[in-house]
Short mmCIF file of C-alpha atoms in Angstrom, two decimals:
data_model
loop_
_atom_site.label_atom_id
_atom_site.label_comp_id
_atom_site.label_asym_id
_atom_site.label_seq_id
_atom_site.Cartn_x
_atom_site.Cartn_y
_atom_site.Cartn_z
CA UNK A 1 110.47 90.23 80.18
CA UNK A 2 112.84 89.71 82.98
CA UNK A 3 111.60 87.33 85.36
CA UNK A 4 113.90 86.67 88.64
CA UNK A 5 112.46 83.40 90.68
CA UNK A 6 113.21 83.42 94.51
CA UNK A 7 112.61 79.94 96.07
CA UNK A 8 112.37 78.38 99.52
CA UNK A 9 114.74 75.82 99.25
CA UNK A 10 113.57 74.30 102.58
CA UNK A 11 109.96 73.72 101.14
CA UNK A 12 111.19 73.42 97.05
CA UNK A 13 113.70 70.34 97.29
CA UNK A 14 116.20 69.96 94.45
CA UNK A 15 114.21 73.37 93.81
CA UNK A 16 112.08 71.05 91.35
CA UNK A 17 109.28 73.73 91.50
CA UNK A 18 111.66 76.76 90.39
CA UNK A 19 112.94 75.08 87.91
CA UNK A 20 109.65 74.23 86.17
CA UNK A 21 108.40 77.88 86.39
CA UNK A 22 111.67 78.70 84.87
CA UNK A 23 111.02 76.40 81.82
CA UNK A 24 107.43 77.58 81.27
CA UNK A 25 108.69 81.46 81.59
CA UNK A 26 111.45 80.53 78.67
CA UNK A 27 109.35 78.38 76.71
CA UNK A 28 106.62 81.61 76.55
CA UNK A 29 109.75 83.56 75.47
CA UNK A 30 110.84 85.48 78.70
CA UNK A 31 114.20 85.60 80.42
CA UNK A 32 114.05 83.44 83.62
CA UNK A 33 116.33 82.92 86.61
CA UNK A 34 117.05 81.25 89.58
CA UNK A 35 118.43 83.34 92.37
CA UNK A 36 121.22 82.22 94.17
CA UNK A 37 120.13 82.04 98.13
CA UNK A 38 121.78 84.66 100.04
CA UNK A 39 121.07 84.77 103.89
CA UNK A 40 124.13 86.42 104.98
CA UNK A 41 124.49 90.02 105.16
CA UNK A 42 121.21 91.05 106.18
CA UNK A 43 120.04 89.13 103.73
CA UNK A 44 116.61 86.31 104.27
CA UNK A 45 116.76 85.13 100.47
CA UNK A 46 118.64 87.57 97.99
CA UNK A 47 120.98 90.20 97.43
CA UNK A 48 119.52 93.40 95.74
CA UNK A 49 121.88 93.52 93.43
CA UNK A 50 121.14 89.70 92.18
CA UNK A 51 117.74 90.99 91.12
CA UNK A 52 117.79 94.57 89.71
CA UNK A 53 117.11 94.02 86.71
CA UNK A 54 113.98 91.80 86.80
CA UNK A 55 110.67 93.00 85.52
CA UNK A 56 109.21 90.65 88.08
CA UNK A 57 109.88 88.60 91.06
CA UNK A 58 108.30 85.27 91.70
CA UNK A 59 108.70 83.42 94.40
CA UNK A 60 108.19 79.74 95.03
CA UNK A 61 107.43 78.69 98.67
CA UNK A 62 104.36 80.41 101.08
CA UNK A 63 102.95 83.56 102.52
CA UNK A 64 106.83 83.92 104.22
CA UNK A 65 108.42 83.35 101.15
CA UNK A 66 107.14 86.06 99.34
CA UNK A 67 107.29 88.47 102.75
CA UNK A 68 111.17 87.58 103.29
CA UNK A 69 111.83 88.31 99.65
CA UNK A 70 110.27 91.23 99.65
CA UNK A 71 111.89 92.62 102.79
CA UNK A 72 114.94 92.04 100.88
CA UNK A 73 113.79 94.08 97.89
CA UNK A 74 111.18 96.30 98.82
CA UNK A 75 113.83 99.22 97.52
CA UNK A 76 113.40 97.95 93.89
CA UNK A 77 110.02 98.26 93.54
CA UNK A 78 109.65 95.48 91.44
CA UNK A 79 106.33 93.24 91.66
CA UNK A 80 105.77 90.12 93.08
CA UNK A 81 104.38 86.85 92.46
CA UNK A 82 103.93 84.06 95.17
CA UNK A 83 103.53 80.50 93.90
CA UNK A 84 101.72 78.39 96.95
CA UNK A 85 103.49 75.09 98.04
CA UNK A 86 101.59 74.86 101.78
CA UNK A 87 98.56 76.04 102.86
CA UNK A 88 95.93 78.39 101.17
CA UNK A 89 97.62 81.76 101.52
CA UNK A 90 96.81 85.31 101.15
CA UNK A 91 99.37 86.54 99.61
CA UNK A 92 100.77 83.72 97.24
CA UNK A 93 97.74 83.23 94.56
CA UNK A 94 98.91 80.41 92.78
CA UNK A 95 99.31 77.09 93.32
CA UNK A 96 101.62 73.90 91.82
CA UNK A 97 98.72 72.84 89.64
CA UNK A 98 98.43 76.31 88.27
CA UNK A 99 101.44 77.32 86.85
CA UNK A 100 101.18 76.61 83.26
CA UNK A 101 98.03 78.84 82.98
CA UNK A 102 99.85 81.52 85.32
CA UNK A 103 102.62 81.99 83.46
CA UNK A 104 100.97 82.02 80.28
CA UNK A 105 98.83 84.70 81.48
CA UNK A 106 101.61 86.74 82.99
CA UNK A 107 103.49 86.35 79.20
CA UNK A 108 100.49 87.95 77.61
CA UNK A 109 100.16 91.20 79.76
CA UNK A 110 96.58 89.21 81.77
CA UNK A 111 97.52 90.80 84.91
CA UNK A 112 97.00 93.42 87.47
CA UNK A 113 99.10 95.41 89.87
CA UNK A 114 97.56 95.99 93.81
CA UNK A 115 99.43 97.37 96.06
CA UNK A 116 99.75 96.56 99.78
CA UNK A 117 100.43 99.25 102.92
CA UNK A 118 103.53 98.69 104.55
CA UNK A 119 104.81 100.17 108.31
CA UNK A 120 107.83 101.82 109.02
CA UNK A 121 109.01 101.43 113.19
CA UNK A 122 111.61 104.24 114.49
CA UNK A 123 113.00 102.80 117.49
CA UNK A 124 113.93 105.68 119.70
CA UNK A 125 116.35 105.36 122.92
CA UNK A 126 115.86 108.92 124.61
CA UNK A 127 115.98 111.46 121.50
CA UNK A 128 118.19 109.16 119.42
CA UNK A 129 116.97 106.30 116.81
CA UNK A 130 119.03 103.58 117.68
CA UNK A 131 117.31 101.22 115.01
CA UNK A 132 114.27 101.24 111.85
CA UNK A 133 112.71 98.89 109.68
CA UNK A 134 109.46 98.17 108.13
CA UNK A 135 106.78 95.63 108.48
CA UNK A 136 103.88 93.88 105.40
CA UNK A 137 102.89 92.13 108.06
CA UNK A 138 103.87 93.39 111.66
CA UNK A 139 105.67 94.99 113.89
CA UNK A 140 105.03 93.37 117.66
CA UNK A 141 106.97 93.84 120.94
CA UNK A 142 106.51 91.35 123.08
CA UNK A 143 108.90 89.44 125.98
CA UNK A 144 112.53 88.01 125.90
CA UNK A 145 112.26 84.64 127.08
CA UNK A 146 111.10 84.18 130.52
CA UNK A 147 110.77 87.51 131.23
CA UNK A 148 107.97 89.15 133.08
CA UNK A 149 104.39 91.05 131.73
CA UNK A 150 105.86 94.35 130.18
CA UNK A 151 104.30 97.72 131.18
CA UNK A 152 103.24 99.83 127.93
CA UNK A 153 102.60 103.30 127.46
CA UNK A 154 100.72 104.09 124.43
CA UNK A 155 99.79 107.74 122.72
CA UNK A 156 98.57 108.29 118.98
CA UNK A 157 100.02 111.96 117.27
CA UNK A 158 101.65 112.03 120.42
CA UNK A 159 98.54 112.30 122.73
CA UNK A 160 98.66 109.37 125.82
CA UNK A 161 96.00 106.60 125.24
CA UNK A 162 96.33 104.31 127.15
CA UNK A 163 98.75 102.03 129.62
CA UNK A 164 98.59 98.61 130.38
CA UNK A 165 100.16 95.24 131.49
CA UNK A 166 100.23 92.70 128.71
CA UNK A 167 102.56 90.02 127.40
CA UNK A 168 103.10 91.93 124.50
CA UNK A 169 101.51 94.44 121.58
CA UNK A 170 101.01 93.92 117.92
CA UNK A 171 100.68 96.82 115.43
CA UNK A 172 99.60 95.06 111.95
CA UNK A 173 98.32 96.23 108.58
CA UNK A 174 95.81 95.20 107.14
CA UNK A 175 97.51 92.65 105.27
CA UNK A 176 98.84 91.44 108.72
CA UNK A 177 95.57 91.65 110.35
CA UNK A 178 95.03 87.70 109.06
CA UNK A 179 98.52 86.86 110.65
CA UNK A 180 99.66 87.05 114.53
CA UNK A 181 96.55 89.57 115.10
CA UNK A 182 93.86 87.23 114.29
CA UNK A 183 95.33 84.46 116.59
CA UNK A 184 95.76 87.56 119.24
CA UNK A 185 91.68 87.81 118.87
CA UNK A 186 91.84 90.73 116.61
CA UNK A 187 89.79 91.56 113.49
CA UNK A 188 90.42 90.72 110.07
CA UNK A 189 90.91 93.80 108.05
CA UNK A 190 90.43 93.72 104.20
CA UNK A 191 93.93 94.29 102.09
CA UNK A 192 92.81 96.92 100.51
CA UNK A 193 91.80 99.36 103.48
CA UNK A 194 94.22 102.30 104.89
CA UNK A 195 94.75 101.43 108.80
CA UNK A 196 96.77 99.88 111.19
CA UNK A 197 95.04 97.41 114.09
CA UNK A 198 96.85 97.78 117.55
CA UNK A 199 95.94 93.89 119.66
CA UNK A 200 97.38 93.58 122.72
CA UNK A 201 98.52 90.17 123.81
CA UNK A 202 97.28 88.12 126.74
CA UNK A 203 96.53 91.72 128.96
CA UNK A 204 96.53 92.12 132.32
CA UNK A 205 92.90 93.67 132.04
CA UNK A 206 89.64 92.60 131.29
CA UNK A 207 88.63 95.62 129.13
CA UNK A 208 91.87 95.42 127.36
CA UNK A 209 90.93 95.12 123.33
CA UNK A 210 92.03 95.85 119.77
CA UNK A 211 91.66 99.50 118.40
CA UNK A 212 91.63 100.20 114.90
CA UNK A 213 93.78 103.82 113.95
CA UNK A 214 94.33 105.40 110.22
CA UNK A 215 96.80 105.42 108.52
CA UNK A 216 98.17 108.42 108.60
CA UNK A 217 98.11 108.13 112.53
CA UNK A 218 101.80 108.12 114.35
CA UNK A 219 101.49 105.61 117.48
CA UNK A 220 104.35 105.29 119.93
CA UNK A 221 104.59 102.55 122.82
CA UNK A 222 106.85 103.30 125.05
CA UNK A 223 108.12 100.30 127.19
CA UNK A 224 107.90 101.65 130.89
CA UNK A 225 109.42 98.52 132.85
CA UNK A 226 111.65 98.89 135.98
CA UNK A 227 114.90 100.15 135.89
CA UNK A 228 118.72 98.68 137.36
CA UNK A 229 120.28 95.61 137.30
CA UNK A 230 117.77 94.08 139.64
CA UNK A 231 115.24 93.80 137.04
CA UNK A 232 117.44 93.65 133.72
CA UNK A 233 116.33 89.84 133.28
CA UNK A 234 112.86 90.12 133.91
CA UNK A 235 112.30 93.56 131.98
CA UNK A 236 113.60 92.15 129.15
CA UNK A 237 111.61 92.31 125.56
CA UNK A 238 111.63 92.82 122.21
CA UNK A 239 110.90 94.55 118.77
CA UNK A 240 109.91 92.00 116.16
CA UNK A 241 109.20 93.02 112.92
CA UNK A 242 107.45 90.62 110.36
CA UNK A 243 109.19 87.50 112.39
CA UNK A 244 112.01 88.07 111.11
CA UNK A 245 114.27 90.74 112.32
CA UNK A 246 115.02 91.75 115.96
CA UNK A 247 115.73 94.74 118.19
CA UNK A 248 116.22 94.54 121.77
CA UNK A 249 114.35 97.09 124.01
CA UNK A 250 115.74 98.68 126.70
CA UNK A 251 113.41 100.38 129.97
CA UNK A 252 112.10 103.29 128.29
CA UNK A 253 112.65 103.03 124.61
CA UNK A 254 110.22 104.06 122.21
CA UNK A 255 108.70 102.54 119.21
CA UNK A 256 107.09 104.64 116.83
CA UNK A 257 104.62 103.04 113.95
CA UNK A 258 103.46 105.39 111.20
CA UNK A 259 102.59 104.28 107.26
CA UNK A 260 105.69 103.57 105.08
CA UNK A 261 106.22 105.94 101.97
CA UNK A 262 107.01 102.59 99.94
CA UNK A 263 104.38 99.27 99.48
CA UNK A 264 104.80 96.38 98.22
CA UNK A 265 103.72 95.66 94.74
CA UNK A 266 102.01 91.90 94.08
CA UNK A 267 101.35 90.83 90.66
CA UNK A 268 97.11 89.74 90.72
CA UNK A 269 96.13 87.22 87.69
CA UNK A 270 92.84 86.04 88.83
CA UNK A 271 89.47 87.75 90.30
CA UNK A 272 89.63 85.57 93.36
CA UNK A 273 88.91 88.06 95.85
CA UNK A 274 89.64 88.32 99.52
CA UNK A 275 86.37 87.48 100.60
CA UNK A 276 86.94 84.00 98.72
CA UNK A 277 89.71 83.69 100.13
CA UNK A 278 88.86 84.29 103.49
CA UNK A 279 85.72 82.06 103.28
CA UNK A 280 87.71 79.19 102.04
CA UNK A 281 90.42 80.26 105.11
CA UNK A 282 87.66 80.01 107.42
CA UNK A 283 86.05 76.73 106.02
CA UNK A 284 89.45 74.65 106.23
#
Protein backbone atom coordinates (compact mmCIF):
# COMPACT_ATOMS: atom_id res chain seq x y z
CA UNK A 1 0.00 0.00 0.00
CA UNK A 2 1.01 3.34 -1.22
CA UNK A 3 0.32 5.92 1.18
CA UNK A 4 1.16 9.73 0.07
CA UNK A 5 0.88 12.20 3.33
CA UNK A 6 -0.03 15.91 2.50
CA UNK A 7 0.63 18.23 5.52
CA UNK A 8 -0.12 21.79 6.56
CA UNK A 9 3.09 22.94 7.31
CA UNK A 10 1.65 26.15 8.88
CA UNK A 11 -0.29 24.04 11.57
CA UNK A 12 2.39 20.71 11.53
CA UNK A 13 5.78 22.53 12.56
CA UNK A 14 9.02 20.70 11.73
CA UNK A 15 6.01 18.56 10.17
CA UNK A 16 6.48 16.44 13.52
CA UNK A 17 2.91 15.04 12.94
CA UNK A 18 3.68 13.73 9.22
CA UNK A 19 6.47 12.30 10.11
CA UNK A 20 5.02 10.10 12.86
CA UNK A 21 2.14 8.87 10.59
CA UNK A 22 4.86 8.09 8.21
CA UNK A 23 6.68 5.82 10.76
CA UNK A 24 3.53 4.01 11.92
CA UNK A 25 2.44 3.47 8.00
CA UNK A 26 6.19 1.80 7.48
CA UNK A 27 6.39 0.10 10.63
CA UNK A 28 2.72 -1.74 9.59
CA UNK A 29 4.60 -2.49 6.32
CA UNK A 30 3.23 0.17 3.80
CA UNK A 31 5.11 2.60 1.60
CA UNK A 32 4.83 6.14 3.12
CA UNK A 33 5.70 9.65 1.93
CA UNK A 34 5.93 13.06 2.56
CA UNK A 35 4.89 15.35 -0.21
CA UNK A 36 6.90 18.08 -1.08
CA UNK A 37 4.61 21.47 -0.71
CA UNK A 38 3.85 22.87 -3.99
CA UNK A 39 1.75 26.17 -4.06
CA UNK A 40 2.88 27.48 -7.27
CA UNK A 41 1.30 26.65 -10.42
CA UNK A 42 -2.16 26.41 -9.49
CA UNK A 43 -1.16 24.43 -7.00
CA UNK A 44 -2.62 24.87 -2.80
CA UNK A 45 -0.44 21.79 -1.54
CA UNK A 46 0.76 19.28 -4.34
CA UNK A 47 1.48 18.59 -7.77
CA UNK A 48 -0.59 15.69 -9.35
CA UNK A 49 2.07 14.15 -10.57
CA UNK A 50 3.89 13.97 -6.91
CA UNK A 51 1.02 11.71 -5.91
CA UNK A 52 -0.18 9.35 -8.70
CA UNK A 53 0.73 6.60 -7.56
CA UNK A 54 -0.62 6.52 -3.97
CA UNK A 55 -3.29 4.11 -2.91
CA UNK A 56 -4.24 6.78 -0.43
CA UNK A 57 -3.87 10.30 0.55
CA UNK A 58 -3.68 11.47 4.10
CA UNK A 59 -3.49 14.61 5.10
CA UNK A 60 -2.29 16.16 8.32
CA UNK A 61 -3.78 19.62 9.23
CA UNK A 62 -7.95 20.49 9.35
CA UNK A 63 -11.17 20.49 7.44
CA UNK A 64 -9.00 22.96 4.75
CA UNK A 65 -6.29 20.74 4.62
CA UNK A 66 -7.93 17.93 3.34
CA UNK A 67 -10.33 20.37 0.95
CA UNK A 68 -7.09 22.16 -0.61
CA UNK A 69 -5.53 18.78 -1.21
CA UNK A 70 -8.20 17.48 -2.69
CA UNK A 71 -8.85 20.36 -5.07
CA UNK A 72 -5.46 19.59 -6.15
CA UNK A 73 -6.21 15.94 -6.85
CA UNK A 74 -9.70 15.43 -7.25
CA UNK A 75 -8.59 14.06 -11.01
CA UNK A 76 -6.88 11.01 -9.36
CA UNK A 77 -9.53 9.70 -7.63
CA UNK A 78 -7.61 8.51 -4.95
CA UNK A 79 -9.16 8.51 -1.25
CA UNK A 80 -8.58 10.60 1.46
CA UNK A 81 -7.80 10.65 4.98
CA UNK A 82 -7.81 13.87 7.23
CA UNK A 83 -5.85 13.67 10.48
CA UNK A 84 -7.39 16.62 12.92
CA UNK A 85 -4.79 19.08 14.48
CA UNK A 86 -7.60 22.08 15.38
CA UNK A 87 -10.96 21.90 16.05
CA UNK A 88 -13.51 18.96 15.82
CA UNK A 89 -14.02 18.71 12.07
CA UNK A 90 -16.27 17.08 9.69
CA UNK A 91 -14.30 15.98 7.38
CA UNK A 92 -10.89 15.03 9.11
CA UNK A 93 -11.96 11.92 11.52
CA UNK A 94 -8.95 11.45 13.32
CA UNK A 95 -7.20 13.05 15.74
CA UNK A 96 -3.24 13.26 17.16
CA UNK A 97 -4.11 10.81 19.90
CA UNK A 98 -5.53 8.43 17.39
CA UNK A 99 -3.15 7.62 14.98
CA UNK A 100 -1.61 4.47 16.08
CA UNK A 101 -5.05 2.71 16.11
CA UNK A 102 -5.88 4.53 12.65
CA UNK A 103 -3.25 3.42 10.87
CA UNK A 104 -3.31 0.06 12.11
CA UNK A 105 -6.77 -0.22 11.03
CA UNK A 106 -6.21 1.29 7.63
CA UNK A 107 -3.10 -1.57 7.26
CA UNK A 108 -5.60 -4.31 7.84
CA UNK A 109 -8.31 -3.40 5.17
CA UNK A 110 -10.87 -1.91 8.63
CA UNK A 111 -12.15 0.74 6.48
CA UNK A 112 -14.86 2.15 4.38
CA UNK A 113 -15.15 4.31 1.31
CA UNK A 114 -18.16 7.34 1.32
CA UNK A 115 -18.27 9.47 -1.10
CA UNK A 116 -19.06 13.21 -1.00
CA UNK A 117 -21.09 15.45 -3.90
CA UNK A 118 -19.04 17.94 -5.39
CA UNK A 119 -20.24 21.27 -7.71
CA UNK A 120 -19.00 22.22 -10.85
CA UNK A 121 -19.51 26.48 -11.64
CA UNK A 122 -19.40 27.50 -15.55
CA UNK A 123 -18.77 31.05 -15.49
CA UNK A 124 -20.34 32.45 -18.59
CA UNK A 125 -19.55 36.14 -20.05
CA UNK A 126 -22.36 36.48 -22.83
CA UNK A 127 -22.32 32.90 -24.65
CA UNK A 128 -18.65 32.28 -23.83
CA UNK A 129 -17.17 30.43 -20.54
CA UNK A 130 -14.54 32.58 -19.60
CA UNK A 131 -13.68 30.40 -16.42
CA UNK A 132 -14.82 26.69 -14.36
CA UNK A 133 -14.02 25.00 -11.34
CA UNK A 134 -15.57 22.94 -8.74
CA UNK A 135 -16.52 23.31 -5.18
CA UNK A 136 -16.70 20.26 -1.77
CA UNK A 137 -17.64 22.96 -0.05
CA UNK A 138 -18.90 26.14 -2.00
CA UNK A 139 -19.17 28.18 -4.57
CA UNK A 140 -20.32 31.95 -3.27
CA UNK A 141 -20.31 35.32 -5.10
CA UNK A 142 -20.26 37.91 -3.03
CA UNK A 143 -18.59 41.78 -3.15
CA UNK A 144 -15.03 43.10 -4.06
CA UNK A 145 -14.01 45.12 -1.28
CA UNK A 146 -16.01 48.10 -0.59
CA UNK A 147 -18.21 47.66 -3.18
CA UNK A 148 -21.92 48.13 -3.10
CA UNK A 149 -25.11 45.37 -2.46
CA UNK A 150 -25.01 43.34 -5.82
CA UNK A 151 -28.29 42.82 -7.76
CA UNK A 152 -28.90 38.93 -8.54
CA UNK A 153 -30.95 37.29 -10.95
CA UNK A 154 -31.63 33.77 -10.21
CA UNK A 155 -33.50 30.86 -12.47
CA UNK A 156 -33.27 26.95 -11.83
CA UNK A 157 -33.31 24.66 -15.47
CA UNK A 158 -33.30 27.95 -16.79
CA UNK A 159 -36.75 29.16 -15.45
CA UNK A 160 -36.39 32.91 -13.46
CA UNK A 161 -36.85 32.51 -9.62
CA UNK A 162 -36.19 35.04 -8.14
CA UNK A 163 -34.14 38.63 -7.94
CA UNK A 164 -32.85 40.31 -5.14
CA UNK A 165 -30.39 42.77 -3.42
CA UNK A 166 -27.99 41.00 -1.10
CA UNK A 167 -24.34 41.23 -0.13
CA UNK A 168 -23.75 38.13 -1.69
CA UNK A 169 -25.10 34.29 -2.52
CA UNK A 170 -23.81 30.95 -1.44
CA UNK A 171 -24.54 27.72 -3.35
CA UNK A 172 -23.15 24.77 -0.94
CA UNK A 173 -23.42 21.00 -0.82
CA UNK A 174 -24.30 19.32 1.60
CA UNK A 175 -20.98 18.82 2.90
CA UNK A 176 -20.68 22.71 2.76
CA UNK A 177 -23.96 23.27 4.30
CA UNK A 178 -21.91 23.14 7.95
CA UNK A 179 -19.40 25.77 6.47
CA UNK A 180 -20.12 29.57 5.26
CA UNK A 181 -24.00 28.50 4.94
CA UNK A 182 -24.62 27.76 8.47
CA UNK A 183 -22.98 31.09 9.64
CA UNK A 184 -25.22 32.70 6.60
CA UNK A 185 -28.37 31.20 8.78
CA UNK A 186 -28.82 28.30 6.55
CA UNK A 187 -29.61 24.65 7.37
CA UNK A 188 -27.38 21.93 8.04
CA UNK A 189 -27.76 19.28 5.46
CA UNK A 190 -26.59 15.65 6.19
CA UNK A 191 -23.34 14.47 3.94
CA UNK A 192 -24.91 11.94 2.61
CA UNK A 193 -28.06 13.65 0.90
CA UNK A 194 -28.20 14.70 -3.02
CA UNK A 195 -28.86 18.68 -3.02
CA UNK A 196 -27.45 21.87 -3.17
CA UNK A 197 -28.69 24.82 -0.46
CA UNK A 198 -28.82 28.36 -2.15
CA UNK A 199 -28.40 31.22 1.31
CA UNK A 200 -28.31 34.50 0.43
CA UNK A 201 -26.15 36.83 2.43
CA UNK A 202 -27.23 39.80 4.51
CA UNK A 203 -30.47 40.54 1.79
CA UNK A 204 -31.97 43.50 1.12
CA UNK A 205 -35.45 41.83 1.97
CA UNK A 206 -37.16 40.60 4.79
CA UNK A 207 -38.60 37.44 3.13
CA UNK A 208 -35.30 36.74 1.62
CA UNK A 209 -34.32 32.88 2.81
CA UNK A 210 -32.45 29.69 1.96
CA UNK A 211 -34.03 27.24 -0.66
CA UNK A 212 -33.04 23.82 -0.85
CA UNK A 213 -32.81 22.42 -4.93
CA UNK A 214 -31.72 18.67 -6.15
CA UNK A 215 -29.16 17.77 -7.41
CA UNK A 216 -29.62 17.29 -10.64
CA UNK A 217 -31.04 20.96 -10.77
CA UNK A 218 -28.88 23.61 -13.07
CA UNK A 219 -29.09 27.15 -11.17
CA UNK A 220 -27.66 30.25 -12.80
CA UNK A 221 -27.23 33.78 -11.00
CA UNK A 222 -26.72 36.20 -13.14
CA UNK A 223 -25.07 39.40 -11.65
CA UNK A 224 -27.34 42.33 -13.00
CA UNK A 225 -25.37 45.46 -11.53
CA UNK A 226 -25.04 48.81 -13.43
CA UNK A 227 -23.11 49.21 -16.31
CA UNK A 228 -19.99 52.01 -17.45
CA UNK A 229 -17.22 53.29 -15.84
CA UNK A 230 -19.32 55.24 -13.40
CA UNK A 231 -20.12 52.27 -11.45
CA UNK A 232 -17.06 49.85 -12.26
CA UNK A 233 -15.85 50.30 -8.48
CA UNK A 234 -18.93 49.89 -6.78
CA UNK A 235 -20.33 46.93 -9.06
CA UNK A 236 -17.52 45.10 -8.37
CA UNK A 237 -17.75 41.24 -6.99
CA UNK A 238 -16.69 38.03 -7.07
CA UNK A 239 -16.79 34.16 -7.71
CA UNK A 240 -15.26 32.28 -4.80
CA UNK A 241 -15.07 28.81 -4.89
CA UNK A 242 -14.24 26.72 -1.67
CA UNK A 243 -12.12 29.99 -0.34
CA UNK A 244 -9.72 29.39 -2.30
CA UNK A 245 -9.76 30.29 -5.89
CA UNK A 246 -11.10 33.52 -7.50
CA UNK A 247 -12.91 34.85 -10.58
CA UNK A 248 -13.81 38.31 -11.06
CA UNK A 249 -17.40 39.10 -12.29
CA UNK A 250 -18.16 41.45 -14.65
CA UNK A 251 -22.08 43.32 -15.03
CA UNK A 252 -23.90 40.56 -16.47
CA UNK A 253 -21.91 37.41 -16.20
CA UNK A 254 -23.38 34.26 -15.40
CA UNK A 255 -22.64 31.57 -12.98
CA UNK A 256 -24.01 28.33 -13.53
CA UNK A 257 -24.01 25.53 -10.51
CA UNK A 258 -25.01 21.99 -11.48
CA UNK A 259 -23.61 18.48 -9.67
CA UNK A 260 -20.00 17.52 -10.65
CA UNK A 261 -19.57 14.09 -12.57
CA UNK A 262 -16.50 13.46 -10.09
CA UNK A 263 -16.70 13.34 -5.83
CA UNK A 264 -14.45 13.17 -3.60
CA UNK A 265 -13.58 9.91 -2.03
CA UNK A 266 -12.77 9.99 2.07
CA UNK A 267 -11.43 7.01 3.67
CA UNK A 268 -14.20 6.27 6.98
CA UNK A 269 -12.53 4.00 9.90
CA UNK A 270 -14.94 4.53 12.63
CA UNK A 271 -18.97 4.47 13.02
CA UNK A 272 -18.95 7.97 14.39
CA UNK A 273 -21.71 9.31 12.52
CA UNK A 274 -22.69 12.79 11.52
CA UNK A 275 -25.24 13.17 13.96
CA UNK A 276 -22.33 12.64 16.65
CA UNK A 277 -20.57 14.76 15.18
CA UNK A 278 -22.84 17.43 14.83
CA UNK A 279 -24.07 17.08 18.47
CA UNK A 280 -20.63 17.34 19.79
CA UNK A 281 -20.25 20.55 17.05
CA UNK A 282 -23.16 22.01 18.60
CA UNK A 283 -22.23 21.28 22.33
CA UNK A 284 -18.64 23.01 22.05
Amino acid sequence: MNIAIIANRDKDFGLEVSKRVRDEFIRRGANAFICREEKSGGFHFTNPEAVSSADMIVTVGGDGTLIEAARDLIDLNIPFHGINMGMLGFLTETDIQGIGETVRLICEGHYSICERMTARADIYRGARIIASDFALNDAVISKAGHSHIIRFEVSVNGSFLTELHADGMIIATPTGSTAYNLSAGGPIVAPGASMFVMTPICAHSLTARSVVFPDDNVISITVKNKTGTAYEKSSACEAVFDGADNVLLLPGDRVDIRRNDRPIRLVKIRDTGFIEVLRRKMGS
